[in-house]
XYZ file of C-alpha atoms in Angstrom:
447
model
C 21.731 -187.182 -9.900
C 25.116 -186.303 -10.161
C 28.353 -187.382 -12.211
C 32.341 -186.096 -12.262
C 33.530 -184.173 -15.241
C 36.570 -182.422 -15.399
C 37.659 -183.636 -11.563
C 34.622 -181.318 -10.639
C 31.310 -182.624 -9.121
C 28.567 -181.077 -11.260
C 24.987 -181.750 -10.498
C 21.857 -180.972 -12.042
C 20.124 -177.387 -11.095
C 17.413 -177.611 -8.910
C 15.641 -174.470 -10.073
C 12.142 -175.685 -10.985
C 9.314 -174.358 -8.611
C 5.701 -175.326 -8.018
C 4.221 -173.337 -11.118
C 7.165 -174.535 -13.316
C 6.511 -178.314 -12.282
C 2.512 -177.620 -12.316
C 3.160 -176.061 -16.536
C 5.079 -178.931 -17.267
C 2.747 -181.533 -16.040
C -0.389 -179.856 -17.796
C 1.765 -178.891 -20.767
C 3.091 -182.329 -21.250
C -0.166 -183.772 -20.900
C -2.366 -181.665 -23.244
C -0.756 -181.858 -26.715
C -2.278 -183.431 -29.827
C -3.923 -186.365 -28.464
C -7.196 -184.505 -27.233
C -7.554 -182.711 -30.365
C -7.013 -186.222 -32.522
C -8.453 -188.896 -30.276
C -11.977 -188.014 -29.944
C -13.262 -190.378 -33.052
C -11.233 -193.409 -32.262
C -12.973 -193.449 -28.578
C -16.095 -193.102 -30.125
C -15.459 -195.683 -32.894
C -14.263 -197.905 -30.004
C -17.110 -197.815 -27.863
C -19.893 -197.404 -30.600
C -21.959 -195.086 -28.686
C -21.581 -191.391 -27.647
C -22.513 -192.467 -23.774
C -19.651 -195.064 -23.851
C -17.292 -192.238 -25.342
C -18.026 -189.935 -22.209
C -17.397 -192.831 -20.115
C -14.235 -193.907 -21.442
C -12.819 -190.184 -21.354
C -13.726 -190.008 -17.300
C -12.444 -193.823 -16.578
C -9.459 -192.681 -18.444
C -9.010 -189.821 -16.399
C -9.892 -191.437 -13.231
C -6.918 -194.266 -13.895
C -4.685 -191.559 -14.704
C -5.654 -189.455 -11.531
C -5.315 -192.547 -9.042
C -2.141 -193.338 -11.066
C -0.501 -190.231 -10.386
C -1.468 -190.092 -6.609
C 0.098 -193.293 -6.057
C 3.174 -192.510 -8.069
C 3.191 -189.069 -5.909
C 3.912 -191.190 -2.731
C 6.796 -192.705 -4.672
C 7.935 -189.785 -5.822
C 7.916 -188.218 -2.604
C 10.056 -190.911 -1.179
C 12.448 -191.284 -3.862
C 12.914 -187.575 -5.370
C 15.668 -188.433 -8.069
C 16.053 -187.761 -11.825
C 14.986 -190.767 -13.722
C 11.196 -191.206 -12.862
C 9.906 -194.705 -13.348
C 13.510 -195.807 -14.285
C 14.853 -195.031 -10.448
C 11.353 -196.228 -8.890
C 11.494 -199.737 -10.251
C 15.197 -200.290 -9.517
C 14.531 -199.017 -5.838
C 11.548 -201.134 -5.118
C 12.545 -204.196 -7.151
C 15.928 -204.578 -8.829
C 18.450 -203.257 -11.513
C 17.146 -205.150 -14.099
C 13.278 -204.181 -14.085
C 14.833 -200.561 -13.376
C 17.072 -201.060 -16.462
C 13.981 -202.806 -18.707
C 11.608 -199.864 -17.719
C 14.385 -197.454 -18.398
C 15.167 -198.885 -21.864
C 11.656 -199.388 -23.193
C 11.117 -195.618 -22.467
C 14.323 -194.207 -24.221
C 14.668 -196.422 -26.939
C 10.764 -196.651 -28.285
C 8.643 -195.221 -25.816
C 9.508 -191.588 -25.471
C 11.142 -191.188 -29.170
C 7.431 -192.679 -30.532
C 5.672 -190.170 -28.595
C 7.901 -186.968 -29.746
C 7.661 -188.380 -33.108
C 3.709 -188.833 -33.099
C 3.540 -185.126 -31.931
C 5.752 -184.333 -34.745
C 3.496 -186.059 -37.113
C 0.447 -184.543 -35.935
C 1.907 -180.930 -35.968
C 3.186 -181.413 -39.712
C -0.334 -182.030 -40.412
C -1.703 -179.277 -38.744
C 0.853 -176.836 -40.307
C 0.283 -178.243 -43.559
C -3.561 -177.750 -43.464
C -2.684 -174.122 -41.880
C -0.512 -173.259 -44.736
C -1.335 -175.231 -47.727
C 1.440 -177.523 -47.951
C 1.777 -180.312 -49.866
C 1.930 -183.760 -47.805
C 5.296 -184.336 -49.236
C 6.641 -182.032 -46.810
C 4.948 -183.437 -43.522
C 8.368 -185.182 -42.839
C 10.800 -182.452 -42.845
C 8.414 -180.089 -41.113
C 8.177 -182.974 -38.768
C 11.713 -183.076 -38.342
C 12.465 -179.639 -38.402
C 10.115 -178.937 -35.418
C 11.491 -181.379 -32.916
C 15.150 -179.949 -33.969
C 13.931 -176.424 -33.196
C 12.470 -177.690 -29.810
C 15.277 -179.854 -29.144
C 17.523 -176.751 -29.487
C 15.601 -175.047 -26.770
C 16.386 -177.675 -24.283
C 20.309 -177.076 -24.838
C 19.776 -173.946 -22.747
C 19.458 -173.960 -18.853
C 15.934 -175.668 -17.966
C 14.470 -172.457 -17.139
C 14.119 -171.681 -20.520
C 12.327 -174.723 -21.064
C 10.431 -174.194 -17.903
C 9.408 -170.631 -19.145
C 8.307 -171.851 -22.411
C 6.027 -174.711 -20.860
C 4.440 -172.217 -18.920
C 3.899 -169.794 -21.665
C 2.442 -172.655 -24.022
C 0.484 -174.013 -21.601
C -1.296 -170.251 -21.374
C -1.427 -170.610 -24.850
C -3.174 -173.794 -25.409
C -5.841 -173.022 -22.735
C -7.183 -170.374 -25.461
C -8.414 -173.166 -28.265
C -9.542 -175.026 -25.213
C -11.685 -172.741 -23.510
C -13.139 -171.861 -27.071
C -14.067 -175.163 -28.092
C -15.621 -175.869 -24.950
C -17.510 -172.687 -24.648
C -18.845 -173.470 -28.255
C -19.692 -177.007 -27.574
C -21.255 -176.267 -24.359
C -23.207 -173.298 -24.919
C -23.766 -173.011 -28.427
C -23.657 -176.847 -29.642
C -26.746 -177.278 -31.602
C -26.351 -181.400 -32.886
C -27.855 -182.799 -29.802
C -24.960 -185.364 -30.137
C -25.350 -186.736 -26.598
C -29.274 -188.194 -27.932
C -28.181 -189.329 -31.368
C -27.594 -193.041 -32.332
C -24.280 -193.948 -33.742
C -25.615 -195.085 -37.158
C -21.919 -195.931 -38.980
C -20.335 -197.058 -35.874
C -20.206 -200.951 -34.990
C -19.440 -202.716 -31.881
C -17.132 -204.946 -33.717
C -14.680 -201.797 -33.936
C -13.303 -202.064 -30.703
C -13.972 -202.666 -26.809
C -14.270 -200.290 -23.786
C -10.696 -201.072 -22.720
C -9.290 -200.230 -26.075
C -11.241 -197.026 -26.049
C -9.757 -196.130 -22.264
C -6.392 -196.872 -23.932
C -7.112 -194.301 -26.554
C -8.000 -191.858 -24.220
C -4.541 -192.861 -22.016
C -2.727 -191.654 -25.318
C -4.035 -188.427 -24.631
C -2.932 -188.177 -20.553
C 0.280 -189.213 -21.533
C 2.740 -187.395 -19.862
C 1.239 -187.284 -16.315
C 4.494 -189.039 -15.098
C 7.098 -187.419 -17.034
C 7.628 -184.693 -14.186
C 9.134 -187.014 -11.708
C 11.870 -187.286 -14.448
C 12.984 -184.392 -13.405
C 12.965 -185.153 -9.518
C 16.523 -183.739 -9.158
C 15.969 -180.382 -10.903
C 12.974 -179.290 -8.689
C 13.122 -177.694 -5.357
C 11.967 -179.117 -2.523
C 10.687 -182.484 -4.688
C 9.214 -184.156 -1.902
C 6.542 -181.733 -1.514
C 6.164 -180.141 -4.912
C 5.968 -183.224 -7.175
C 2.831 -184.417 -5.595
C 1.248 -181.358 -5.599
C 2.048 -180.729 -9.471
C 1.110 -184.409 -10.214
C -2.437 -183.951 -8.381
C -3.632 -180.943 -9.395
C -1.982 -181.098 -12.692
C -4.100 -184.362 -13.444
C -7.220 -183.462 -12.002
C -7.663 -180.183 -14.015
C -6.945 -181.737 -17.235
C -9.337 -184.589 -16.366
C -11.817 -182.115 -16.081
C -11.040 -180.267 -19.207
C -10.778 -183.336 -21.238
C -14.528 -184.522 -20.174
C -15.443 -180.735 -21.279
C -14.129 -181.133 -24.693
C -15.492 -184.695 -25.371
C -19.155 -183.336 -24.344
C -18.416 -180.033 -26.481
C -17.231 -182.013 -29.794
C -20.221 -184.632 -29.412
C -22.585 -181.393 -28.568
C -21.273 -179.437 -31.515
C -21.358 -181.864 -34.395
C -22.752 -185.160 -33.053
C -21.216 -188.500 -33.372
C -21.799 -189.507 -37.357
C -20.069 -186.525 -38.195
C -17.269 -187.291 -35.755
C -16.930 -190.279 -37.179
C -16.510 -189.125 -40.879
C -14.193 -186.341 -40.054
C -12.111 -188.591 -37.535
C -9.114 -186.618 -36.763
C -10.237 -183.460 -38.751
C -12.842 -183.002 -36.389
C -11.400 -180.302 -34.352
C -10.362 -178.015 -37.113
C -13.640 -178.595 -38.550
C -15.508 -177.295 -35.381
C -13.395 -174.328 -34.510
C -13.885 -173.351 -38.375
C -17.814 -173.902 -37.957
C -17.939 -172.128 -35.044
C -15.858 -169.061 -35.375
C -15.479 -168.782 -38.918
C -12.123 -168.776 -40.879
C -10.208 -166.294 -39.354
C -11.346 -167.370 -35.724
C -10.514 -171.064 -36.853
C -7.073 -170.183 -38.016
C -6.328 -168.258 -34.938
C -7.856 -171.287 -32.632
C -5.619 -173.662 -35.156
C -2.526 -171.538 -33.828
C -3.340 -172.558 -30.326
C -3.525 -176.041 -30.853
C -0.200 -176.015 -32.807
C 1.033 -174.129 -29.968
C -0.390 -176.747 -27.600
C 1.153 -179.499 -29.368
C 4.916 -177.902 -29.382
C 4.325 -177.408 -25.776
C 3.661 -181.189 -25.349
C 6.930 -181.988 -27.429
C 8.938 -179.589 -25.351
C 7.895 -181.355 -21.719
C 8.527 -184.698 -23.732
C 11.807 -183.508 -25.002
C 12.894 -182.070 -21.598
C 11.839 -185.272 -19.876
C 12.785 -188.428 -21.678
C 16.683 -187.549 -21.946
C 17.204 -187.335 -18.351
C 16.070 -191.222 -18.204
C 18.789 -191.772 -20.504
C 21.152 -189.581 -18.577
C 20.147 -191.345 -15.442
C 21.070 -195.027 -16.880
C 24.084 -193.944 -18.485
C 25.452 -192.526 -15.062
C 24.925 -196.182 -14.081
C 27.009 -197.408 -17.162
C 24.224 -199.120 -18.277
C 24.228 -197.842 -22.170
C 26.478 -198.159 -24.847
C 28.596 -194.692 -25.013
C 27.751 -194.061 -21.213
C 30.595 -191.620 -20.990
C 29.027 -189.259 -23.174
C 25.435 -189.689 -22.127
C 25.867 -189.024 -19.098
C 28.077 -185.964 -19.568
C 26.384 -182.651 -18.320
C 27.568 -179.478 -19.803
C 29.469 -177.383 -16.858
C 27.823 -174.196 -17.714
C 24.043 -175.040 -18.246
C 24.175 -178.403 -16.644
C 22.126 -180.343 -19.403
C 22.465 -183.853 -20.601
C 22.826 -182.600 -24.095
C 24.262 -185.984 -25.543
C 21.285 -187.850 -24.311
C 18.643 -185.200 -26.061
C 20.858 -185.406 -29.335
C 20.140 -189.258 -29.160
C 16.459 -188.797 -28.250
C 15.832 -186.646 -31.014
C 17.899 -188.764 -33.659
C 15.734 -191.617 -32.718
C 12.564 -189.723 -32.870
C 13.513 -188.445 -36.465
C 14.171 -191.839 -37.482
C 10.602 -193.179 -36.359
C 9.499 -189.870 -38.316
C 11.035 -191.286 -41.424
C 10.501 -194.929 -41.176
C 7.905 -196.048 -39.291
C 4.086 -194.758 -38.320
C 4.946 -193.245 -34.941
C 1.102 -193.256 -33.900
C 0.827 -196.760 -34.080
C 3.806 -197.400 -32.076
C 3.228 -194.889 -29.635
C -0.373 -196.570 -28.917
C 1.564 -200.165 -28.458
C 4.252 -198.379 -26.078
C 1.374 -196.856 -23.788
C 0.170 -200.790 -23.213
C 4.039 -201.576 -22.330
C 4.870 -198.402 -20.190
C 1.403 -199.692 -18.182
C 2.739 -203.139 -17.570
C 5.501 -201.194 -15.755
C 3.074 -199.058 -14.255
C 1.254 -201.730 -12.883
C 4.300 -202.889 -11.018
C 5.113 -199.470 -9.806
C 1.581 -199.210 -8.114
C 2.090 -202.497 -6.268
C 5.412 -201.106 -5.101
C 3.211 -198.373 -2.958
C 2.515 -201.649 -0.838
C 5.849 -202.941 -1.006
C 7.769 -200.028 0.011
C 5.204 -199.412 3.290
C 5.762 -203.047 3.945
C 9.445 -202.775 4.130
C 9.360 -199.277 5.830
C 6.229 -199.326 8.175
C 7.483 -196.604 10.572
C 9.258 -194.074 7.953
C 7.555 -190.768 7.972
C 6.266 -189.578 4.621
C 6.015 -186.151 3.390
C 2.817 -187.259 1.418
C 0.519 -190.186 1.333
C -1.594 -191.364 -1.022
C -5.297 -190.363 -0.046
C -7.840 -193.349 0.468
C -5.237 -195.963 0.924
C -5.530 -198.651 -0.227
C -8.447 -197.939 -2.459
C -6.788 -195.376 -4.689
C -3.517 -197.739 -5.703
C -6.012 -200.712 -6.317
C -7.881 -198.460 -8.699
C -4.867 -197.982 -10.625
C -3.526 -201.384 -10.521
C -7.157 -203.025 -11.515
C -7.693 -200.276 -13.980
C -4.387 -200.714 -15.558
C -4.944 -204.461 -15.746
C -8.441 -204.278 -17.372
C -6.854 -202.222 -19.956
C -3.650 -204.380 -20.698
C -6.017 -207.283 -21.057
C -8.406 -205.569 -23.332
C -5.574 -204.545 -25.568
C -4.045 -208.143 -25.615
C -7.424 -209.563 -26.743
C -7.527 -206.662 -29.377
C -4.054 -207.001 -30.958
C -2.176 -209.530 -29.789
C 0.385 -209.309 -32.816
C 1.287 -205.938 -31.544
C 1.404 -206.571 -27.910
C 4.164 -209.228 -28.891
C 5.998 -206.980 -30.848
C 5.940 -204.201 -28.055
C 6.926 -206.892 -25.278
C 9.864 -208.254 -27.898
C 11.387 -204.742 -27.854
C 11.346 -204.885 -24.082
C 12.955 -208.137 -24.010
C 15.691 -206.939 -26.337
C 16.934 -205.459 -23.553
C 17.450 -207.936 -21.261
C 20.717 -209.314 -22.929
C 22.002 -205.814 -22.891
C 21.441 -205.420 -19.447
C 23.350 -208.812 -18.667
C 26.125 -207.227 -20.853
C 27.112 -203.968 -19.453
C 25.938 -205.469 -15.965
C 28.900 -208.317 -16.399
C 31.043 -205.780 -17.595
C 30.770 -203.505 -14.887
C 31.053 -205.986 -12.537
C 34.353 -207.200 -14.322
C 35.861 -203.467 -13.368
C 35.036 -203.428 -9.906
C 36.271 -206.450 -9.175
């Protein structure tokens, strides 16, 4: 993507290689979700077997989705990700609505949720009062946002460092649970959890919060070297690695403390496990690793979501598009879009339950994902002889798994929380009059 700035053409800088891209995929996915969603998945299924199957199903669905989108991204290697794909495959309205959903609620809510989790962990670590959670969360997103004002190679380097650091608590939890766990959690019945707490589809939806972020590397398509080859590789190997890690963590947690203790501790399960396994000092060290993990995940999201806003502003589809599409001549960073994204995230931290909003937004984004998955069939039909640099393996089975798996999760969430679903879809619907207003305004200027 490009724009005119001071009479000179300014383009996003293609500076991200395979290791930066792979680190961004892994780093953006592994954040707070896997550490705080263990209890939610167990509660929804009501059994340890169901919980492990939900993590497996979430991983398979995400992998199938990533492989499917990888074929699309190899043919449309542009900045904007899902927003651009929907526009190219369908039309400008669907592209706008997918982008609108991501920049107004989905992206900021995910950033806000990470900030909220980070504030809780920092409060526990330093024994702060909970009254400081909001200022700490806002301060964290501002600091990480400031990092992204520098050339993207610095954000990418931070992603590599935090990805390496976050593997320390991950490996420690897995070793403690697999080799030293003594709770026999996999054979223990869940006495305090009832089937009425949720469904398998809702449990899979909870795992998808932990897997969230797999597509965000596509938002940087215009900043990746040779994106036709690097994007598919980064998505495929990144998601596959994360899926294995998540299954091992889920197994380790259940084997370390058992399902009833996990249900009792809820989001405090992981800190309890690391302290129990490695002592107070070891627990503190691993807690720092988890904090770094969340910072890295936050960095990936702040690095990618403003690129969607930038891409939409370039098309003059948003208020203040002139500013939102502006790139710094020196760093080639869309810093106005970053500022707006951080501002919306801060508002959510102050006034809303960001965790709840993020759950509903995952449902909403998967509605668009289904359309994108179908797009693979449409693109092949429209261009039957076009040479592809990457083809989804086991076609058409893989995209069909992505489509029907996503539909299963969507229907389960509708049955479980109709009011919340209508709320999230209503936010998308608000974008319709916004699109037609700016579309009409654009047509008047060109006519």
